[in-house]
JSON list of C-alpha atoms in Angstrom, two decimals:
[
{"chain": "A", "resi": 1, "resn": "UNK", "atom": "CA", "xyz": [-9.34, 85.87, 13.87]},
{"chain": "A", "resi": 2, "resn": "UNK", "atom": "CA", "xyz": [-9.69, 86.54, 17.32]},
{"chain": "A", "resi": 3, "resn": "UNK", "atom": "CA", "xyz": [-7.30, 85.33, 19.66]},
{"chain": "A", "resi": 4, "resn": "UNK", "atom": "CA", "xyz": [-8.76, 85.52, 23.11]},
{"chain": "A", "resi": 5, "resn": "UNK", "atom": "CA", "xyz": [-12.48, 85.77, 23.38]},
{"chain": "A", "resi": 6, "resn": "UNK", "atom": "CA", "xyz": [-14.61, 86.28, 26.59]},
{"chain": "A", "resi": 7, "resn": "UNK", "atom": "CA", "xyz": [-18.54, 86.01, 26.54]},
{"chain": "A", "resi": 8, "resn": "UNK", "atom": "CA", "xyz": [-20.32, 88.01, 27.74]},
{"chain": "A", "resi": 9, "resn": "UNK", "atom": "CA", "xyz": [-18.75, 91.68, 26.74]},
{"chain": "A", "resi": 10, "resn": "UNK", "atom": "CA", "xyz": [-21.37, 92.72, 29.29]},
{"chain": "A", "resi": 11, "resn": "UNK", "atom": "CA", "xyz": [-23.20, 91.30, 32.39]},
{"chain": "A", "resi": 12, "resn": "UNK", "atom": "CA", "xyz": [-25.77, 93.17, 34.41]},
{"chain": "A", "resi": 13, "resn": "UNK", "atom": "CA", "xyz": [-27.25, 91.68, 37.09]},
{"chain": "A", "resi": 14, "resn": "UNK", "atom": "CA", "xyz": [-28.50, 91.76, 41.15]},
{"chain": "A", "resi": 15, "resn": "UNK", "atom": "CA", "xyz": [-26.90, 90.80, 44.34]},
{"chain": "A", "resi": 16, "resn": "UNK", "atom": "CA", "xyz": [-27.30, 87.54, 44.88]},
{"chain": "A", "resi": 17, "resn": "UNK", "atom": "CA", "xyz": [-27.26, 85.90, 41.74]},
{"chain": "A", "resi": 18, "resn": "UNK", "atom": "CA", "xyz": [-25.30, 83.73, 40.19]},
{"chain": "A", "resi": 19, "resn": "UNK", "atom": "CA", "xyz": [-23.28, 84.04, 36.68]},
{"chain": "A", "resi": 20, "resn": "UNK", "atom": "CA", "xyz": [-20.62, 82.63, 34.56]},
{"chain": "A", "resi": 21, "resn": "UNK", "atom": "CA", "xyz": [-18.57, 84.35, 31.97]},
{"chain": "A", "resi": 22, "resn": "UNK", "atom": "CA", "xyz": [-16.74, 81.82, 29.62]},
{"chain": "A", "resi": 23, "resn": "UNK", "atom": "CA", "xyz": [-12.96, 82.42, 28.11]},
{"chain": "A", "resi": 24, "resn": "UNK", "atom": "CA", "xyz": [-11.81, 80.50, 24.86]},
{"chain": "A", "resi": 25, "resn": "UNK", "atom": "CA", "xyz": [-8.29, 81.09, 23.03]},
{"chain": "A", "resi": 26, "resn": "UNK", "atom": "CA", "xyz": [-7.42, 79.68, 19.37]},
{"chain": "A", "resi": 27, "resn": "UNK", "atom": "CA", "xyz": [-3.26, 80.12, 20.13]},
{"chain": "A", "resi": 28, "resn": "UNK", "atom": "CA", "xyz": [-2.83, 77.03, 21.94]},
{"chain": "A", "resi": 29, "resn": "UNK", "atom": "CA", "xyz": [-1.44, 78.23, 24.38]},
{"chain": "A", "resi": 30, "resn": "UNK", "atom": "CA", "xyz": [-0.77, 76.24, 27.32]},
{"chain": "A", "resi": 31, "resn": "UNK", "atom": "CA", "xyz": [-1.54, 78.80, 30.15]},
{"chain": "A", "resi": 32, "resn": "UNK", "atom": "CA", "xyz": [-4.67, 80.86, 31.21]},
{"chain": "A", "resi": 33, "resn": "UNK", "atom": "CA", "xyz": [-5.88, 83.43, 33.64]},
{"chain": "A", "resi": 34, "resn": "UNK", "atom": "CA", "xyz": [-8.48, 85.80, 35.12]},
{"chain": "A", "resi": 35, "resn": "UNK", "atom": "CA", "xyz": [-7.87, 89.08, 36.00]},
{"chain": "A", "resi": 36, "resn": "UNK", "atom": "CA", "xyz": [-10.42, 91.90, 37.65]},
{"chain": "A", "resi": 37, "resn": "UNK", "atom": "CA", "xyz": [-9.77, 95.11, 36.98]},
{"chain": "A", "resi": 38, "resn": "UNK", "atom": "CA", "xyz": [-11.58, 98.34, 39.48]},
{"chain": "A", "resi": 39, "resn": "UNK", "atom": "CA", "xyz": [-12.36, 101.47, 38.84]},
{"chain": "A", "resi": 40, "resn": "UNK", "atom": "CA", "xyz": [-9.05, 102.87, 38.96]},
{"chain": "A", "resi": 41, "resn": "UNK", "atom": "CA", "xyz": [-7.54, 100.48, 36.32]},
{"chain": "A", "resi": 42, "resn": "UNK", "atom": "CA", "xyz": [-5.80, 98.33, 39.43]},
{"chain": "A", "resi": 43, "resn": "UNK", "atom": "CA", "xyz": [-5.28, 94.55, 37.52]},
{"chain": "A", "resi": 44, "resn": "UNK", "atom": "CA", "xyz": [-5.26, 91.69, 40.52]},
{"chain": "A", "resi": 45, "resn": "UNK", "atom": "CA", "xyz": [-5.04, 88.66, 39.42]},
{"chain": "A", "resi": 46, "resn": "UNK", "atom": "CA", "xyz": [-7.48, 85.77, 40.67]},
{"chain": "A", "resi": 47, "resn": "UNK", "atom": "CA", "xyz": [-6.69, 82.43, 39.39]},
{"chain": "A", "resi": 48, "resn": "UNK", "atom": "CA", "xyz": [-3.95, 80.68, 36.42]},
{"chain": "A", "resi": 49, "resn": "UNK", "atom": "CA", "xyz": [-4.46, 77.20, 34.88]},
{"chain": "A", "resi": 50, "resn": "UNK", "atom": "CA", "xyz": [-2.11, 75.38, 33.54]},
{"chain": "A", "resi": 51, "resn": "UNK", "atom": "CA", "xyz": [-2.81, 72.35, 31.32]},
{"chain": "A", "resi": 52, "resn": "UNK", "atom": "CA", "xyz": [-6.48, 72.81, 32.96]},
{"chain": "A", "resi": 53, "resn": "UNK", "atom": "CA", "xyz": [-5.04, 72.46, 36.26]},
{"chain": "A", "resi": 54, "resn": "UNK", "atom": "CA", "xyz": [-5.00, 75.28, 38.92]},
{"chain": "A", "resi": 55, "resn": "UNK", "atom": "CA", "xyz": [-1.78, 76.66, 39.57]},
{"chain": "A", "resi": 56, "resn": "UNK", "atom": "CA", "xyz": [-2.54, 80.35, 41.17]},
{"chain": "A", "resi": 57, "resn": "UNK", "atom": "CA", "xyz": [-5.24, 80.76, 43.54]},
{"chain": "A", "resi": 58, "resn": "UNK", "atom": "CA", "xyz": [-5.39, 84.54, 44.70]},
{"chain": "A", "resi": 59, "resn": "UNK", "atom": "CA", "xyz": [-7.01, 85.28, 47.43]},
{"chain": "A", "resi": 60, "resn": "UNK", "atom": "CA", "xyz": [-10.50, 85.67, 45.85]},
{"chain": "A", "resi": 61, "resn": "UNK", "atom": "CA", "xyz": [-13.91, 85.02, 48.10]},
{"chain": "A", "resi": 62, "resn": "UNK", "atom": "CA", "xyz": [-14.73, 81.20, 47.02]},
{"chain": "A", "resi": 63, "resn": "UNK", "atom": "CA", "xyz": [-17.91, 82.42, 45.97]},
{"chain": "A", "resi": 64, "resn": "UNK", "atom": "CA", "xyz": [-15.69, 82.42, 42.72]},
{"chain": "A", "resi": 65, "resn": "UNK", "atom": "CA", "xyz": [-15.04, 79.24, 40.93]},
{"chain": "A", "resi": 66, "resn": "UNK", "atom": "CA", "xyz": [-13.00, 78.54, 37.76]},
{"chain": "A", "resi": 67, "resn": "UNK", "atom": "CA", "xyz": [-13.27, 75.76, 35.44]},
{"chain": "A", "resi": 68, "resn": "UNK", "atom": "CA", "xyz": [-11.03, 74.48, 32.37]},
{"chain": "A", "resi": 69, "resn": "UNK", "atom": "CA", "xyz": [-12.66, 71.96, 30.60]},
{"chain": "A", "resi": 70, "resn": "UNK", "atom": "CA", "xyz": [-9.52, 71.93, 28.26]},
{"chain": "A", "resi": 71, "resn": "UNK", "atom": "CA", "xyz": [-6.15, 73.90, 27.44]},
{"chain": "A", "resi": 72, "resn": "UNK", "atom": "CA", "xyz": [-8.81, 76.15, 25.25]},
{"chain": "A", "resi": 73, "resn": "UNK", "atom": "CA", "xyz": [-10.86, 76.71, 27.55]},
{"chain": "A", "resi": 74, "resn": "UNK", "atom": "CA", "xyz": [-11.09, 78.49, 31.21]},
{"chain": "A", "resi": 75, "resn": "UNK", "atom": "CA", "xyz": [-14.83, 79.22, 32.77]},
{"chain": "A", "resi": 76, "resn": "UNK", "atom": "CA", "xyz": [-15.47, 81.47, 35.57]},
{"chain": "A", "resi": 77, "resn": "UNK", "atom": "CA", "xyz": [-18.39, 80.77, 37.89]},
{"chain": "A", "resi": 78, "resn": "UNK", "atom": "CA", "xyz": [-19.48, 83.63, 40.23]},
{"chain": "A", "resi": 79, "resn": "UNK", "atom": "CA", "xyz": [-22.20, 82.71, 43.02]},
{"chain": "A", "resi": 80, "resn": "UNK", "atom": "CA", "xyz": [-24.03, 84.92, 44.92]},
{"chain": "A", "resi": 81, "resn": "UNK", "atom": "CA", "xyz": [-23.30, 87.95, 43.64]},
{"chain": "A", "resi": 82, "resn": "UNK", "atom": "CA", "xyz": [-22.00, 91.21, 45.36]},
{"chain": "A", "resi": 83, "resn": "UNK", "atom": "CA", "xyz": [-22.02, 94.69, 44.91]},
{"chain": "A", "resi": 84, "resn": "UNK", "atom": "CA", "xyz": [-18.09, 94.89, 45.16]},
{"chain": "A", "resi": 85, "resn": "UNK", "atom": "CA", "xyz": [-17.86, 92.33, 42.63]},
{"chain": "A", "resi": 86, "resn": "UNK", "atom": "CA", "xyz": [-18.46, 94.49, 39.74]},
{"chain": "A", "resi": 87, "resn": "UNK", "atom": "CA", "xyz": [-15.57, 95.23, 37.95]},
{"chain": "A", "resi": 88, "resn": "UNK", "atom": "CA", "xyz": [-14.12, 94.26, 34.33]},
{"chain": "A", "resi": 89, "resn": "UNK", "atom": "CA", "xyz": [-12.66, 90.80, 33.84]},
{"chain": "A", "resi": 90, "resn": "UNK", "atom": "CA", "xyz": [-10.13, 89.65, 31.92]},
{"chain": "A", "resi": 91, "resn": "UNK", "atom": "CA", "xyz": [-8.94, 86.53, 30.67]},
{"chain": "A", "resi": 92, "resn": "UNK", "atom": "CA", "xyz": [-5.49, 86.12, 29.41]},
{"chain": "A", "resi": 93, "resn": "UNK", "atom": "CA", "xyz": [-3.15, 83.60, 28.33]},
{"chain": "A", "resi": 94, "resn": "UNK", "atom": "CA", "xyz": [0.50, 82.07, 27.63]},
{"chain": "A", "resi": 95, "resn": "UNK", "atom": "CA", "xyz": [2.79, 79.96, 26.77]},
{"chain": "A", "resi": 96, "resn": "UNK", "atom": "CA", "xyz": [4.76, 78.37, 29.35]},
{"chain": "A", "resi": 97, "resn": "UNK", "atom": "CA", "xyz": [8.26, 79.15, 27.83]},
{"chain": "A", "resi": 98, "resn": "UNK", "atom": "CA", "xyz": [7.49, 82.84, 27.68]},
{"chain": "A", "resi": 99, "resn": "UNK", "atom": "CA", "xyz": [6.12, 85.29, 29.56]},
{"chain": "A", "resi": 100, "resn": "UNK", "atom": "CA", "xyz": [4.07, 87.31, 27.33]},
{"chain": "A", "resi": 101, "resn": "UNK", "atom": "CA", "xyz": [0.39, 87.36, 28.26]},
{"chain": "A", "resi": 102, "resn": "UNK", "atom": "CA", "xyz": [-2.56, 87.79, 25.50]},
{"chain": "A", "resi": 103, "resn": "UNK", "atom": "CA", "xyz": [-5.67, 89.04, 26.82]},
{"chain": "A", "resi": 104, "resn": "UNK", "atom": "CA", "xyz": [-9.58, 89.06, 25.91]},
{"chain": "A", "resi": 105, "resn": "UNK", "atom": "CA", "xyz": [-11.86, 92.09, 25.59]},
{"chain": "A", "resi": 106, "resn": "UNK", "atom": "CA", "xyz": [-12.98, 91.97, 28.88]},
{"chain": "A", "resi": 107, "resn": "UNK", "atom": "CA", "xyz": [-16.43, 91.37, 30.68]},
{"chain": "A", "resi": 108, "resn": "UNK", "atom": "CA", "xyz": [-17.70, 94.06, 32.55]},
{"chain": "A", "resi": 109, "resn": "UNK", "atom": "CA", "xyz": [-19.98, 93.06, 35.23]},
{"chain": "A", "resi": 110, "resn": "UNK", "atom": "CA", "xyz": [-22.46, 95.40, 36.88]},
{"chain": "A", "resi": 111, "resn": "UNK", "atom": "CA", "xyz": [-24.03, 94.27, 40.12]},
{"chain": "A", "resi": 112, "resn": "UNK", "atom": "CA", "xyz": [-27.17, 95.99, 41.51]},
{"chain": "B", "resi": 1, "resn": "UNK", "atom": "CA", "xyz": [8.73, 89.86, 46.51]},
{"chain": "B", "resi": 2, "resn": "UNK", "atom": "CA", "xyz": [8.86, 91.27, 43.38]},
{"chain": "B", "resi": 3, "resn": "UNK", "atom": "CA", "xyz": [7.40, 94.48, 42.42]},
{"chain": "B", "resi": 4, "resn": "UNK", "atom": "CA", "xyz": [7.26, 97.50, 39.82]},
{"chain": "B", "resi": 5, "resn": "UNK", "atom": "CA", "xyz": [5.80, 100.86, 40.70]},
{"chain": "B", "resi": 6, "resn": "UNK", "atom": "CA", "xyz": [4.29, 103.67, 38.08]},
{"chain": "B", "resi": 7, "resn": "UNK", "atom": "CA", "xyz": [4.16, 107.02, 37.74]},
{"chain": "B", "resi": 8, "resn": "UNK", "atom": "CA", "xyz": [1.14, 108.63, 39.03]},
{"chain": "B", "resi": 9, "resn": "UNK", "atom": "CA", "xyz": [-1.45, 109.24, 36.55]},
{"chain": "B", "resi": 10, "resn": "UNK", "atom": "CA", "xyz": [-3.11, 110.81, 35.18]},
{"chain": "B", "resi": 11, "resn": "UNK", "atom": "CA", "xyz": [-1.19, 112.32, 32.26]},
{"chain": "B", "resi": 12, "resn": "UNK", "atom": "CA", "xyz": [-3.03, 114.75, 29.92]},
{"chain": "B", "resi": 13, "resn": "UNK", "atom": "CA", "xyz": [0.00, 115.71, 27.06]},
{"chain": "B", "resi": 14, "resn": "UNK", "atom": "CA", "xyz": [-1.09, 118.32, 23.84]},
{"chain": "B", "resi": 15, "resn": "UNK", "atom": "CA", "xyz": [-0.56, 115.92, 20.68]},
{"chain": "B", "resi": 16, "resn": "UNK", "atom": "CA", "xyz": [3.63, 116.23, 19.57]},
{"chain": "B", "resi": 17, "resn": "UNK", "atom": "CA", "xyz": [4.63, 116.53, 23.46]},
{"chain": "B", "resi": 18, "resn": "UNK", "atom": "CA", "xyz": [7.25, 114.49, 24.33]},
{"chain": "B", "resi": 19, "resn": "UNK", "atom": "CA", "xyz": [6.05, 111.69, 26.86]},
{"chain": "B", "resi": 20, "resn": "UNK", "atom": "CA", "xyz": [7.76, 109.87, 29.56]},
{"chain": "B", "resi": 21, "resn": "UNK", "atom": "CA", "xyz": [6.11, 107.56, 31.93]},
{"chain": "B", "resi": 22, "resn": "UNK", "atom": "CA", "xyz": [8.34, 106.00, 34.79]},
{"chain": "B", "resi": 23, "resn": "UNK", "atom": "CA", "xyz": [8.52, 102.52, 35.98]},
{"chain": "B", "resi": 24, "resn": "UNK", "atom": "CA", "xyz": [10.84, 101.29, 38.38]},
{"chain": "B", "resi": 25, "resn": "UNK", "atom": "CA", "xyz": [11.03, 97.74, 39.80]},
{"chain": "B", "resi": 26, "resn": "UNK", "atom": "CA", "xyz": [12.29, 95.75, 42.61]},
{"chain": "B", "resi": 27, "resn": "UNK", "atom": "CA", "xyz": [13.04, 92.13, 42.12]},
{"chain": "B", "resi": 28, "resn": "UNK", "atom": "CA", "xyz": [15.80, 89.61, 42.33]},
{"chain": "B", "resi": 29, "resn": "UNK", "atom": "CA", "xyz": [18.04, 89.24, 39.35]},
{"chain": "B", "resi": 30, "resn": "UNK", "atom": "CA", "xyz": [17.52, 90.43, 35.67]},
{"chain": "B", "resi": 31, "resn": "UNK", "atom": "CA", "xyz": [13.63, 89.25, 35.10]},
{"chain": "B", "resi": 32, "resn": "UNK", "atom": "CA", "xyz": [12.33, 90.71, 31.32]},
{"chain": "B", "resi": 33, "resn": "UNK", "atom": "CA", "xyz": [10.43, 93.77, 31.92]},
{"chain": "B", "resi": 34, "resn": "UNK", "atom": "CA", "xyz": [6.97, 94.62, 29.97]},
{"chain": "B", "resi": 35, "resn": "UNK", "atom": "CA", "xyz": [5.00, 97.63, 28.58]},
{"chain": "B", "resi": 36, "resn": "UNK", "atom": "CA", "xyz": [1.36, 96.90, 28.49]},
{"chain": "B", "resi": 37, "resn": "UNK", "atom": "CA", "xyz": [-1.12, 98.89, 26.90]},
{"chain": "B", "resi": 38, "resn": "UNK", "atom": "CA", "xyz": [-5.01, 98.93, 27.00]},
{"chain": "B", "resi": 39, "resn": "UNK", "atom": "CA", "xyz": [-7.06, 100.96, 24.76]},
{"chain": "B", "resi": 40, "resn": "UNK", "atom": "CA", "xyz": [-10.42, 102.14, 25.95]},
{"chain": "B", "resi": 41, "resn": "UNK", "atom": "CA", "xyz": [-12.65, 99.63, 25.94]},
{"chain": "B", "resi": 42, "resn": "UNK", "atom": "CA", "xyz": [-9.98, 97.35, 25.39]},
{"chain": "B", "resi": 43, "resn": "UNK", "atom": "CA", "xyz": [-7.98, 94.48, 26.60]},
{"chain": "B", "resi": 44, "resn": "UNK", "atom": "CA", "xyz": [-4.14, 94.79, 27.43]},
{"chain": "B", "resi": 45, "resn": "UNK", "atom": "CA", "xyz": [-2.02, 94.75, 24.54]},
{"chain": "B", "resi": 46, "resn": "UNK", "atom": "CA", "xyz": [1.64, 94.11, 24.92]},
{"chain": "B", "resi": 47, "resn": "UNK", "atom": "CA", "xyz": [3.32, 97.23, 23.79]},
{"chain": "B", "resi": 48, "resn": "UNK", "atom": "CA", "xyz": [7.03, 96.06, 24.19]},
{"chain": "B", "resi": 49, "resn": "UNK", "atom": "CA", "xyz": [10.17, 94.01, 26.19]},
{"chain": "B", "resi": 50, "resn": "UNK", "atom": "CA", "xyz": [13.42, 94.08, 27.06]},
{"chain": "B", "resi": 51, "resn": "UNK", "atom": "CA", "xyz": [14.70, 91.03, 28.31]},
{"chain": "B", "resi": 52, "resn": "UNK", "atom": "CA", "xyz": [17.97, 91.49, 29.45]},
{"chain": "B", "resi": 53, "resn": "UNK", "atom": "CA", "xyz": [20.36, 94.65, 31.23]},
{"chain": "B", "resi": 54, "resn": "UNK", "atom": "CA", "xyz": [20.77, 97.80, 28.58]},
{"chain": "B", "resi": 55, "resn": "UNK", "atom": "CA", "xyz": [18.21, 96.28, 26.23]},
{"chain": "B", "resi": 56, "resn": "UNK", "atom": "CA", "xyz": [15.97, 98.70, 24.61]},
{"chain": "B", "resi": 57, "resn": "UNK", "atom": "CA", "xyz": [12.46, 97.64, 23.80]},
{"chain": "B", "resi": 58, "resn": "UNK", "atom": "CA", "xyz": [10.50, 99.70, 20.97]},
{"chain": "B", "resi": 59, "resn": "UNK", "atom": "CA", "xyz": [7.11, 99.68, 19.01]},
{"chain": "B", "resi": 60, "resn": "UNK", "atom": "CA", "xyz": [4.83, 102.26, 17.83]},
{"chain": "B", "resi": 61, "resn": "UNK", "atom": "CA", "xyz": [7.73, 104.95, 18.17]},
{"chain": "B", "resi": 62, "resn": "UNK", "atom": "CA", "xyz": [7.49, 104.06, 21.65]},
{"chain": "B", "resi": 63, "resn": "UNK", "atom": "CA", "xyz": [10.99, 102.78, 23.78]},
{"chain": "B", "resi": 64, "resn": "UNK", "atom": "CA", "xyz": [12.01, 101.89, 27.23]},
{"chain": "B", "resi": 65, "resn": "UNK", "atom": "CA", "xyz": [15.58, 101.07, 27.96]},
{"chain": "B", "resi": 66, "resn": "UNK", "atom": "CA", "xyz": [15.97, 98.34, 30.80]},
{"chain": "B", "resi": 67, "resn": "UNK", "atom": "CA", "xyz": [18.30, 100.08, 33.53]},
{"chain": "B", "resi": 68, "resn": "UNK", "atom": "CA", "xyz": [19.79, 98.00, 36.03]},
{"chain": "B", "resi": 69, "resn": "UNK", "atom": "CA", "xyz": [22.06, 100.78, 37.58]},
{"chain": "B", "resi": 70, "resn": "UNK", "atom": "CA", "xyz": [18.71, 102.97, 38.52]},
{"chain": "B", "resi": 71, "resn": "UNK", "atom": "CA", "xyz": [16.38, 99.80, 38.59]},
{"chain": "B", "resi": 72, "resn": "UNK", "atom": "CA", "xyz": [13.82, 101.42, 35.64]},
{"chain": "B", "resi": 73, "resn": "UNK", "atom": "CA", "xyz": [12.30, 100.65, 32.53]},
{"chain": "B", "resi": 74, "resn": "UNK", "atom": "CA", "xyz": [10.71, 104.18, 31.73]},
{"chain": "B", "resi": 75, "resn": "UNK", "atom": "CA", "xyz": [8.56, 104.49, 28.67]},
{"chain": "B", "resi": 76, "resn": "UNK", "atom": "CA", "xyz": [9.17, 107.18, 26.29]},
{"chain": "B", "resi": 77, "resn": "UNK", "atom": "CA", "xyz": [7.76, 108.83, 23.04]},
{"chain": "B", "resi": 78, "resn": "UNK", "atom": "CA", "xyz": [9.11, 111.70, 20.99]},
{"chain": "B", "resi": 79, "resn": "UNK", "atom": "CA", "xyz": [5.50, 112.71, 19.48]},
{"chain": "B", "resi": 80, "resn": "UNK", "atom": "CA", "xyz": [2.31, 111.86, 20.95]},
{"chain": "B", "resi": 81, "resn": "UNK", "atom": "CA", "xyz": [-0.87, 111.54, 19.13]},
{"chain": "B", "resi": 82, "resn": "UNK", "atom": "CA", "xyz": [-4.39, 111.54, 20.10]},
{"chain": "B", "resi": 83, "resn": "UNK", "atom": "CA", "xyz": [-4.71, 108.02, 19.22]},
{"chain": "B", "resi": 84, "resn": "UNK", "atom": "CA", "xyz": [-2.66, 107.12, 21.92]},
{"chain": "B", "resi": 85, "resn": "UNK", "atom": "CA", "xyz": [-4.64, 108.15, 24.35]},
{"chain": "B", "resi": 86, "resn": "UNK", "atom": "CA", "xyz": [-4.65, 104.59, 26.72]},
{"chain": "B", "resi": 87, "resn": "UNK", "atom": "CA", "xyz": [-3.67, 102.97, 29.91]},
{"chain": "B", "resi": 88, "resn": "UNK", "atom": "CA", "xyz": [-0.15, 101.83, 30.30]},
{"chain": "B", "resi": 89, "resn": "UNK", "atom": "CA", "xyz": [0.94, 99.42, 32.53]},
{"chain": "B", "resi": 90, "resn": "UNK", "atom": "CA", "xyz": [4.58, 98.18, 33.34]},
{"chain": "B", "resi": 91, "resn": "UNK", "atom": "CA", "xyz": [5.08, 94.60, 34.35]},
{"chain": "B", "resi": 92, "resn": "UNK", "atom": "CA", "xyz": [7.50, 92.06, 35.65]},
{"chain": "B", "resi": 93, "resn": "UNK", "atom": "CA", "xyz": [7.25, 87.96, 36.13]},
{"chain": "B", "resi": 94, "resn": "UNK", "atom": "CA", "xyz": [7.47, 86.80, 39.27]},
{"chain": "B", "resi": 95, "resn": "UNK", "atom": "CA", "xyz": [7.02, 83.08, 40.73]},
{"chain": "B", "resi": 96, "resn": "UNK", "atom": "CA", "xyz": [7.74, 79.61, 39.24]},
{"chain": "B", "resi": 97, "resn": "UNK", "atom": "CA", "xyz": [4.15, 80.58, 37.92]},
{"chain": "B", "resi": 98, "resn": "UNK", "atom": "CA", "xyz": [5.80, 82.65, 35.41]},
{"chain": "B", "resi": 99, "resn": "UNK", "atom": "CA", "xyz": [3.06, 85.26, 36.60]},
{"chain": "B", "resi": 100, "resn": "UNK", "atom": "CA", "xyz": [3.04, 89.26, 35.57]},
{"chain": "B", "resi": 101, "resn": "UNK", "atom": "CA", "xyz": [2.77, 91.77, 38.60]},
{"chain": "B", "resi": 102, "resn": "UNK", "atom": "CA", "xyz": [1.18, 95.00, 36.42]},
{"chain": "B", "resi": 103, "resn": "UNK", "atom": "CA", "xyz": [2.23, 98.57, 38.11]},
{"chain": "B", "resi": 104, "resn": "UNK", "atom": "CA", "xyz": [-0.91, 100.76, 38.88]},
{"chain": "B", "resi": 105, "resn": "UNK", "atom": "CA", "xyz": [-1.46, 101.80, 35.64]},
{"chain": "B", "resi": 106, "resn": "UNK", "atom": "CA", "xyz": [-0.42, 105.15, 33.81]},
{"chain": "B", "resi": 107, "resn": "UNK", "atom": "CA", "xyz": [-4.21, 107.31, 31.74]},
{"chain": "B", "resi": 108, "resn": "UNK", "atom": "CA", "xyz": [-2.66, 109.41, 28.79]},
{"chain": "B", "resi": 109, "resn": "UNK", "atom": "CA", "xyz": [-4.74, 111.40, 27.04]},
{"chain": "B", "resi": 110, "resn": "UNK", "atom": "CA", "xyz": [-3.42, 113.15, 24.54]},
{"chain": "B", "resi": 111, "resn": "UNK", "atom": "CA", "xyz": [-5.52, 116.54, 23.41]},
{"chain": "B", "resi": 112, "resn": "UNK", "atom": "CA", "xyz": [-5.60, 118.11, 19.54]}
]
């Protein structure tokens, strides 16, 4: 069974657009997160719910919007699309006692 | 704040090399101390912890002993094989967030 899923595994699209890659874990786990990952492997966080609500907010362009619909569940909505925005993303998750973080396949975006 | 920093990659090993990949880390007190690892293609993996001072960590024939005199967590392995050719990353929690701050990332490949 897999653990932490993202949708799509991959995303082509042009500037300008607008896209959403969904995140779902069956661990029940109380934590999740979105990474992006460049070129050169570098992992930056972006955002961390907790319980659905937001508890990290990177510095990310606000063209980027997250959504947890529930403890399951964490959405991430990308508007207006931009070349530097490709990139893999990841979606993790936790449980609050302990720091070990599960992650997803990744979704690798490619904007044109 | 906070903060680990990684060997240099990349890494390119013949398979049975011995491999060591350092990590050192700044940060206040004793926090646990992670190996990632991410497959190609993959996600991140946890590869193994040490949560407290002298603790060794170990999976895969992989180990890291957690080194508060010289502030390190280095990862080691006796006898590399191809199919460890990956991405390691070292990590550390920081924040009442109970976030991971990943080093730059470590490529191994690992030739016949």
């Amino acid at each position: 069974d897999t653990a932490v899923s993202q949708t799509p595994k991959y995303l082509v699209t042009q500037m300008g657009n607008d896209k959403s890659i969904k995140c779902e874990q069956n661990l029940g786990h109380d934590t999740m997160y979105w990474y992006k990952q460049d070129s050169k492997k570098f992992l930056k966080i972006m955002f961390s719910y907790n319980n659905k609500e937001l508890i990290i907010n990177e510095t990310v362009p606000n063209r980027f919007s997250p959504k947890s619909p529930d403890k399951a569940h964490l959405n991430l909505h990308i508007n207006s699309l931009e070349l530097g925005d490709s990139a893999v993303y990841f979606c993790a998750s936790s449980q609050t006692s302990v720091y070990e973080q599960y992650f997803g396949p990744g979704t690798r975006l490619t904007v044109t | 704040g906070d903060s680990v920093t990684q060997m240099e990659g990349p890494v390119t090993l013949s398979e049975e090399a011995f491999l060591t990949i350092n990590c050192t880390y700044t940060a206040t007190g004793y926090p646990s101390l992670f190996w990632y690892v991410q497959y190609p293609g993959e996600g991140l993996q946890l590869l193994l912890k040490a949560t407290k001072a002298d603790d060794k960590g170990s999976n895969k024939g992989f180990e890291a002993t957690y080194r508060k005199e010289t502030t390190s967590f280095h990862l080691e392995k006796g006898s590399v094989q191809v199919s460890d050719s990956a991405v390691y990353f070292c990590a550390l929690p920081r924040g009442s967030a109970r976030q991971l701050t990943f080093g730059s990332g470590t490529q191994l490949t690992v030739l016949p």
